[in-house]
Short mmCIF file of C-alpha atoms in Angstrom, two decimals:
data_model
loop_
_atom_site.label_atom_id
_atom_site.label_comp_id
_atom_site.label_asym_id
_atom_site.label_seq_id
_atom_site.Cartn_x
_atom_site.Cartn_y
_atom_site.Cartn_z
CA MET A 1 118.83 -230.94 -190.38
CA ASP A 2 120.66 -228.02 -188.79
CA ALA A 3 118.73 -225.38 -186.80
CA VAL A 4 120.59 -222.59 -188.75
CA TYR A 5 119.84 -223.83 -191.99
CA LEU A 6 116.10 -224.29 -191.01
CA ALA A 7 116.11 -220.90 -189.83
CA PHE A 8 117.51 -219.60 -193.32
CA VAL A 9 114.59 -221.19 -195.02
CA PHE A 10 112.17 -219.77 -192.63
CA VAL A 11 113.42 -216.08 -192.98
CA LEU A 12 113.38 -216.45 -196.78
CA THR A 13 109.88 -217.60 -196.99
CA ILE A 14 108.74 -215.17 -194.69
CA PHE A 15 110.01 -212.49 -197.31
CA LEU A 16 108.35 -214.67 -200.17
CA GLY A 17 105.14 -214.54 -198.13
CA PHE A 18 105.15 -210.83 -197.74
CA GLU A 19 105.76 -210.14 -201.50
CA LEU A 20 103.27 -212.88 -202.72
CA ILE A 21 100.13 -211.01 -202.01
CA ALA A 22 99.97 -207.44 -203.20
CA LYS A 23 96.80 -206.41 -204.71
CA VAL A 24 93.82 -208.65 -203.76
CA PRO A 25 90.19 -207.25 -204.86
CA SER A 26 88.18 -207.25 -201.92
CA THR A 27 85.73 -209.95 -203.19
CA LEU A 28 88.70 -212.33 -203.05
CA HIS A 29 89.58 -211.62 -199.35
CA THR A 30 87.54 -214.49 -197.82
CA PRO A 31 88.36 -216.97 -200.34
CA LEU A 32 92.10 -215.97 -199.97
CA MET A 33 91.88 -216.32 -196.20
CA SER A 34 90.17 -219.57 -196.52
CA GLY A 35 92.69 -220.84 -199.19
CA SER A 36 95.78 -219.78 -197.07
CA ASN A 37 93.98 -221.37 -194.07
CA ALA A 38 93.85 -224.80 -195.82
CA ILE A 39 97.70 -224.63 -196.32
CA SER A 40 98.16 -224.04 -192.78
CA GLY A 41 96.72 -227.27 -192.39
CA ILE A 42 100.30 -228.71 -193.37
CA THR A 43 100.59 -229.75 -189.78
CA LEU A 44 98.94 -232.75 -191.06
CA VAL A 45 102.31 -233.96 -192.66
CA GLY A 46 103.89 -233.35 -189.26
CA ALA A 47 101.22 -235.11 -187.36
CA ILE A 48 101.59 -238.24 -189.89
CA ALA A 49 105.26 -238.26 -189.63
CA SER A 50 104.96 -238.08 -185.72
CA LEU A 51 102.86 -241.04 -185.49
CA LYS A 52 105.33 -243.75 -185.32
CA LEU A 53 105.02 -247.32 -184.11
CA GLY A 54 105.43 -248.19 -180.63
CA SER A 55 105.17 -244.41 -179.04
CA GLY A 56 103.09 -245.43 -176.35
CA PHE A 57 99.41 -244.62 -175.77
CA PHE A 58 99.08 -241.17 -174.82
CA ALA A 59 101.71 -239.94 -177.47
CA THR A 60 99.61 -242.02 -180.07
CA LEU A 61 96.49 -240.52 -178.79
CA LEU A 62 97.69 -237.03 -179.16
CA GLY A 63 99.04 -237.88 -182.54
CA VAL A 64 95.77 -239.18 -183.85
CA LEU A 65 93.80 -236.34 -182.59
CA ALA A 66 96.33 -233.91 -184.28
CA VAL A 67 95.79 -235.97 -187.55
CA ILE A 68 92.05 -235.65 -187.23
CA PHE A 69 91.95 -231.89 -186.55
CA ALA A 70 94.58 -231.08 -189.27
CA THR A 71 92.64 -233.05 -191.91
CA ILE A 72 89.41 -231.38 -191.08
CA ASN A 73 91.35 -228.21 -191.48
CA VAL A 74 92.85 -229.41 -194.99
CA VAL A 75 89.95 -231.19 -196.41
CA GLY A 76 87.41 -228.71 -195.08
CA GLY A 77 89.38 -225.94 -196.05
CA TYR A 78 90.01 -226.65 -199.56
CA ALA A 79 86.22 -227.82 -199.95
CA VAL A 80 85.09 -224.62 -198.74
CA THR A 81 87.40 -222.43 -200.80
CA ASN A 82 86.42 -224.37 -203.70
CA ARG A 83 82.62 -223.57 -203.06
CA MET A 84 83.21 -219.96 -202.42
CA LEU A 85 84.94 -219.61 -205.75
CA GLU A 86 82.30 -221.64 -207.75
CA MET A 87 80.18 -218.82 -206.93
CA PHE A 88 82.27 -216.39 -208.55
CA LYS A 89 82.67 -218.36 -211.66
CA LYS A 90 78.74 -218.53 -212.02
CA LYS A 91 78.52 -214.70 -211.50
CA ASP A 92 81.19 -212.81 -213.58
CA ASP A 93 83.42 -215.37 -215.24
CA GLY A 94 83.67 -215.17 -219.03
CA GLY A 95 85.67 -218.40 -219.76
CA ALA A 96 88.78 -217.24 -218.26
CA VAL A 97 89.22 -220.56 -216.84
CA MET B 1 113.73 -242.33 -199.79
CA ASN B 2 114.41 -239.23 -197.49
CA LEU B 3 115.98 -237.62 -200.65
CA PHE B 4 112.83 -238.20 -202.84
CA ILE B 5 110.53 -237.15 -199.82
CA ASN B 6 112.24 -233.99 -199.41
CA PHE B 7 112.31 -233.43 -203.16
CA SER B 8 108.59 -233.76 -203.31
CA TYR B 9 108.17 -231.24 -200.41
CA LEU B 10 110.10 -228.82 -202.65
CA VAL B 11 107.70 -229.52 -205.36
CA ALA B 12 104.57 -229.08 -202.76
CA ALA B 13 106.06 -225.85 -201.76
CA VAL B 14 106.07 -224.43 -205.25
CA LEU B 15 102.56 -225.67 -205.74
CA PHE B 16 101.67 -223.83 -202.62
CA ILE B 17 103.47 -220.57 -203.78
CA PHE B 18 101.87 -220.83 -207.29
CA GLY B 19 98.59 -221.40 -205.53
CA LEU B 20 98.50 -218.39 -203.12
CA LYS B 21 99.69 -216.22 -206.23
CA MET B 22 96.85 -217.58 -208.48
CA LEU B 23 94.29 -217.21 -205.40
CA SER B 24 94.87 -213.41 -205.47
CA SER B 25 93.43 -212.78 -209.06
CA PRO B 26 89.89 -213.45 -209.89
CA ALA B 27 90.55 -215.11 -213.26
CA THR B 28 92.85 -217.69 -211.72
CA ALA B 29 91.63 -218.26 -208.18
CA ARG B 30 89.80 -221.60 -208.63
CA ARG B 31 92.58 -223.01 -210.58
CA GLY B 32 94.83 -221.65 -207.83
CA ASN B 33 93.10 -223.27 -204.91
CA LEU B 34 93.37 -226.67 -207.05
CA VAL B 35 97.00 -226.27 -207.32
CA SER B 36 97.48 -225.68 -203.79
CA ALA B 37 95.34 -228.72 -202.96
CA CYS B 38 97.60 -230.81 -205.19
CA GLY B 39 100.48 -229.51 -203.46
CA MET B 40 98.94 -230.74 -200.29
CA LEU B 41 98.00 -234.15 -201.61
CA LEU B 42 101.47 -234.76 -202.82
CA ALA B 43 103.04 -233.86 -199.52
CA VAL B 44 100.56 -236.13 -197.65
CA VAL B 45 101.13 -239.06 -199.78
CA VAL B 46 104.70 -239.01 -199.76
CA THR B 47 105.01 -238.37 -195.91
CA LEU B 48 103.04 -241.91 -195.84
CA LEU B 49 105.95 -243.35 -197.64
CA ALA B 50 108.28 -242.92 -194.71
CA SER B 51 109.05 -246.04 -192.63
CA GLY B 52 108.09 -247.20 -189.04
CA LEU B 53 104.68 -245.08 -189.43
CA ALA B 54 101.57 -246.42 -187.37
CA TYR B 55 99.38 -246.92 -190.44
CA VAL B 56 96.21 -248.08 -188.65
CA TRP B 57 96.05 -244.82 -186.73
CA ILE B 58 96.97 -242.53 -189.44
CA VAL B 59 94.36 -244.03 -191.86
CA LEU B 60 91.67 -243.89 -188.94
CA GLY B 61 92.56 -240.16 -188.50
CA LEU B 62 92.60 -239.29 -191.94
CA VAL B 63 89.05 -241.11 -192.50
CA ILE B 64 87.60 -239.23 -189.51
CA GLY B 65 89.22 -236.06 -190.35
CA SER B 66 88.19 -236.02 -193.94
CA GLY B 67 84.52 -237.14 -193.36
CA ILE B 68 83.97 -234.48 -190.92
CA GLY B 69 85.64 -231.91 -192.91
CA LEU B 70 83.72 -232.89 -196.16
CA VAL B 71 80.39 -232.81 -194.46
CA ALA B 72 81.00 -229.53 -192.76
CA ALA B 73 82.07 -227.95 -196.09
CA ARG B 74 79.23 -229.26 -198.04
CA ARG B 75 76.41 -228.52 -195.52
CA VAL B 76 77.53 -224.98 -194.60
CA GLU B 77 75.41 -222.11 -196.08
CA MET B 78 77.34 -219.43 -198.28
CA THR B 79 76.30 -216.84 -195.56
CA GLN B 80 78.16 -218.81 -192.85
CA MET B 81 81.43 -219.06 -194.70
CA PRO B 82 83.49 -216.79 -192.29
CA GLU B 83 82.60 -218.78 -189.49
CA MET B 84 83.39 -221.87 -190.96
CA VAL B 85 86.70 -220.68 -191.80
CA ALA B 86 87.30 -219.77 -188.25
CA LEU B 87 86.20 -223.07 -187.30
CA PHE B 88 88.69 -224.86 -189.44
CA ASN B 89 91.32 -222.35 -188.82
CA GLY B 90 91.11 -223.09 -185.01
CA PHE B 91 91.34 -227.07 -185.79
CA GLY B 92 94.67 -226.16 -187.60
CA GLY B 93 95.78 -224.46 -184.59
CA ILE B 94 94.94 -227.16 -181.86
CA ALA B 95 96.54 -229.78 -184.52
CA SER B 96 99.99 -227.88 -183.97
CA LEU B 97 99.58 -227.85 -180.26
CA LEU B 98 98.87 -231.45 -180.19
CA LEU B 99 101.63 -232.08 -182.51
CA ALA B 100 103.99 -230.32 -180.32
CA TRP B 101 102.60 -232.01 -177.25
CA GLY B 102 102.93 -235.47 -178.58
CA GLU B 103 106.35 -234.94 -179.55
CA PHE B 104 107.38 -233.39 -176.12
CA HIS B 105 105.70 -236.33 -174.44
CA GLN B 106 107.78 -238.79 -176.18
CA GLY B 107 110.71 -237.41 -174.34
CA HIS B 108 113.35 -237.10 -176.74
CA GLU B 109 116.49 -235.23 -175.69
CA TYR B 110 115.86 -231.74 -175.86
CA THR B 111 117.87 -228.77 -176.45
CA ALA B 112 116.88 -225.23 -175.53
CA PHE B 113 116.13 -224.17 -179.15
CA LEU B 114 113.80 -227.48 -179.51
CA LEU B 115 111.92 -226.50 -176.05
CA THR B 116 111.68 -222.81 -177.33
CA VAL B 117 109.99 -223.91 -180.61
CA THR B 118 107.94 -226.53 -178.75
CA PHE B 119 106.64 -223.90 -176.61
CA LEU B 120 105.94 -221.46 -179.61
CA SER B 121 104.07 -224.19 -181.36
CA ALA B 122 101.83 -225.09 -178.55
CA PHE B 123 101.20 -221.35 -177.30
CA ILE B 124 100.40 -219.97 -180.89
CA GLY B 125 98.35 -223.00 -181.80
CA GLY B 126 96.58 -222.91 -178.38
CA VAL B 127 95.78 -219.04 -178.90
CA THR B 128 94.75 -219.69 -182.63
CA PHE B 129 92.26 -222.40 -181.48
CA SER B 130 90.62 -220.54 -178.67
CA GLY B 131 90.53 -217.34 -180.31
CA SER B 132 89.15 -218.88 -183.62
CA MET B 133 86.25 -220.51 -181.30
CA VAL B 134 85.51 -217.23 -180.06
CA ALA B 135 85.27 -215.76 -183.39
CA PHE B 136 83.32 -218.64 -184.39
CA GLY B 137 80.85 -218.28 -181.61
CA LYS B 138 80.52 -214.36 -182.18
CA LEU B 139 79.90 -214.93 -186.00
CA SER B 140 77.20 -217.70 -185.57
CA GLU B 141 75.75 -215.95 -182.55
CA ARG B 142 76.29 -218.70 -180.20
CA MET B 143 77.90 -215.91 -178.17
CA PRO B 144 77.11 -212.22 -177.90
CA SER B 145 78.84 -210.48 -180.76
CA ARG B 146 79.20 -207.24 -179.27
CA PRO B 147 82.47 -206.44 -177.58
CA LEU B 148 82.91 -207.99 -174.09
CA THR B 149 84.96 -205.52 -172.29
CA PHE B 150 85.65 -205.00 -168.53
CA ALA B 151 87.95 -202.33 -166.68
CA GLY B 152 91.71 -203.08 -167.08
CA GLN B 153 91.21 -205.48 -169.87
CA HIS B 154 94.53 -204.62 -171.64
CA LEU B 155 96.23 -204.89 -168.25
CA VAL B 156 94.93 -208.64 -167.60
CA ASN B 157 95.80 -209.51 -171.21
CA GLY B 158 99.29 -208.01 -170.80
CA ALA B 159 99.81 -209.89 -167.51
CA ILE B 160 98.55 -213.11 -169.13
CA LEU B 161 101.03 -212.60 -171.99
CA LEU B 162 103.85 -211.85 -169.60
CA LEU B 163 103.26 -214.95 -167.70
CA ALA B 164 103.13 -216.90 -170.85
CA VAL B 165 106.39 -215.57 -171.75
CA VAL B 166 107.97 -216.29 -168.36
CA SER B 167 106.50 -219.90 -168.32
CA GLY B 168 108.01 -220.30 -171.80
CA ILE B 169 111.41 -219.02 -170.51
CA LEU B 170 111.16 -221.48 -167.60
CA PHE B 171 110.12 -224.33 -169.96
CA ALA B 172 113.03 -223.68 -172.18
CA MET B 173 115.36 -223.62 -169.34
CA THR B 174 114.14 -226.54 -167.47
CA GLY B 175 112.03 -228.69 -169.88
CA GLY B 176 109.56 -229.23 -166.97
CA TYR B 177 106.26 -231.02 -167.99
CA GLY B 178 104.40 -228.60 -165.53
CA TRP B 179 105.68 -225.41 -167.64
CA PHE B 180 104.63 -227.10 -170.77
CA LEU B 181 100.75 -227.71 -169.30
CA LEU B 182 100.71 -224.07 -167.86
CA THR B 183 101.71 -222.80 -171.18
CA VAL B 184 98.84 -224.45 -172.86
CA VAL B 185 96.35 -223.23 -170.44
CA LEU B 186 97.60 -219.73 -170.58
CA ALA B 187 97.45 -219.99 -174.61
CA LEU B 188 93.74 -221.04 -174.27
CA VAL B 189 92.86 -218.26 -171.84
CA PHE B 190 94.76 -215.62 -173.85
CA GLY B 191 92.91 -216.73 -177.13
CA VAL B 192 89.61 -216.11 -175.49
CA THR B 193 90.49 -212.83 -173.35
CA SER B 194 92.21 -211.34 -176.40
CA VAL B 195 89.33 -211.89 -178.86
CA ILE B 196 86.23 -211.24 -176.53
CA PRO B 197 86.82 -207.34 -176.55
CA ILE B 198 86.34 -207.19 -180.48
CA GLY B 199 83.27 -206.57 -182.02
CA GLY B 200 81.41 -209.33 -184.41
CA ALA B 201 81.57 -206.99 -187.41
CA ASP B 202 85.36 -206.94 -187.06
CA MET B 203 85.69 -210.69 -187.01
CA PRO B 204 86.92 -211.31 -190.65
CA VAL B 205 89.99 -209.33 -189.74
CA VAL B 206 90.46 -211.22 -186.53
CA ILE B 207 89.99 -214.58 -188.37
CA SER B 208 92.74 -213.37 -191.18
CA LEU B 209 94.97 -212.72 -188.36
CA LEU B 210 94.39 -215.77 -186.47
CA ASN B 211 94.92 -217.48 -189.89
CA SER B 212 98.29 -215.85 -189.92
CA TYR B 213 98.99 -217.42 -186.37
CA SER B 214 97.98 -220.84 -187.34
CA GLY B 215 100.62 -220.63 -190.08
CA LEU B 216 103.42 -219.50 -187.78
CA ALA B 217 102.13 -222.42 -185.33
CA ALA B 218 102.43 -224.94 -188.04
CA CYS B 219 106.11 -223.32 -188.77
CA ALA B 220 106.86 -223.64 -185.25
CA ALA B 221 105.90 -227.29 -185.31
CA GLY B 222 108.06 -227.72 -188.28
CA PHE B 223 110.96 -226.53 -186.27
CA VAL B 224 110.06 -229.07 -183.66
CA ILE B 225 110.07 -232.23 -185.91
CA HIS B 226 112.67 -230.88 -188.26
CA ASN B 227 110.55 -230.68 -191.35
CA ASN B 228 110.99 -228.14 -194.13
CA ILE B 229 107.53 -228.31 -195.70
CA LEU B 230 105.97 -227.35 -192.34
CA ILE B 231 108.27 -224.44 -191.96
CA VAL B 232 107.87 -223.34 -195.82
CA ALA B 233 104.10 -223.48 -195.94
CA GLY B 234 103.48 -222.47 -192.28
CA ALA B 235 105.98 -219.22 -192.82
CA LEU B 236 104.16 -218.62 -196.31
CA VAL B 237 100.75 -218.49 -194.60
CA GLY B 238 102.17 -216.52 -191.65
CA ALA B 239 103.62 -213.80 -193.86
CA SER B 240 100.70 -213.62 -196.30
CA GLY B 241 97.95 -213.77 -193.71
CA VAL B 242 99.54 -210.69 -192.13
CA ILE B 243 99.48 -208.75 -195.55
CA LEU B 244 96.03 -209.84 -196.06
CA THR B 245 94.82 -208.66 -192.54
CA ASN B 246 96.63 -205.23 -193.06
CA ILE B 247 94.93 -204.94 -196.68
CA MET B 248 91.55 -205.82 -195.17
CA CYS B 249 91.87 -203.21 -192.30
CA LYS B 250 92.94 -200.62 -195.00
CA ALA B 251 89.82 -201.49 -196.84
CA MET B 252 87.80 -200.31 -193.81
CA ASN B 253 89.98 -197.34 -193.28
CA ARG B 254 91.51 -198.71 -189.82
CA SER B 255 94.72 -199.55 -188.44
CA LEU B 256 95.15 -203.19 -187.16
CA ALA B 257 95.86 -201.65 -183.75
CA ASN B 258 92.56 -200.08 -183.89
CA VAL B 259 90.63 -203.13 -184.61
CA LEU B 260 92.46 -205.25 -181.91
CA PHE B 261 92.39 -202.91 -179.07
CA SER B 262 89.45 -200.55 -179.32
CA GLY B 263 86.32 -202.65 -179.22
CA PHE B 264 85.17 -200.61 -182.02
CA GLY B 265 83.37 -203.00 -184.18
CA ALA B 266 80.04 -202.69 -182.36
CA THR B 267 80.00 -199.06 -182.05
CA SER B 268 80.64 -198.57 -185.60
CA LYS B 269 77.52 -201.15 -186.10
CA LYS B 270 75.40 -199.39 -183.81
CA SER B 271 76.04 -195.89 -185.11
#
């Protein structure tokens, strides 16, 4: 893929990201932070794709470590966000879900 | 197969966007988190379909990581949530650093552009990691939560950042391994020195900013390995993280610069 094309996607997504979050009640600040943190664990996809056969010991070691850390970020991030939001549901949700 | 993978990435990106949108409203937040998690699962599963992957190592990493992540997420007390987010965020940062390092270590033919994004991925990832670890330390009181300041701190931080930029430029020009390692060290040092002067009370804002950084690190990693979904998801987190950080600052009637540079958190706590 062309670098210019990738940059194109990047710039448009930045604008989308800015627009996406406008008004957030302060009770949702931490869950939103945690939820978007889990998305940043997308590095996992990159780490998996880079772990190719026959890439040598050190590169494989770095790749495995990257997979481990990114997986902790993804799995832990979503699980923790879910736990936080579960609290909300008990407190003030009148069956909206 | 590549077309299928890329199309699935597009679907995953859409799920991330809807997930984030839903997360910012109380009525839909929980579903939003699930939607975004489905997007992640889809992205990971289709990535596994690519040929020539070292499955043994991948599965090993996935199992270890999921185990640690689940146990940590289950055990943590509700009051410790922000520090847990800081810890997870730091792990995301170091993953981007390791990914960039692993790719660089394999010694492909590198253009100046590729070297620049490799530098950015490693540097931002490193800052995210050590900065998040300091934030974690301060919140969990493994470290003193008051601002640790010393004379000329801003000058020292400025100098480290300048050195990092110089090392990045030299790395992009020469592709030398030494410059890469120097970048990693400077990133780790800068993460620590830029977060220690901020008081424990301001840590949520710092974590939000570091979360934005970890998105940008993932995004830079996406440029390194030419992967659209990393670029899109990373840029989404990077940009929305900046907005969220700003909203959090406004809720405290402060500016971001005030939070980052004044060592104010502890004083406002004391008074």
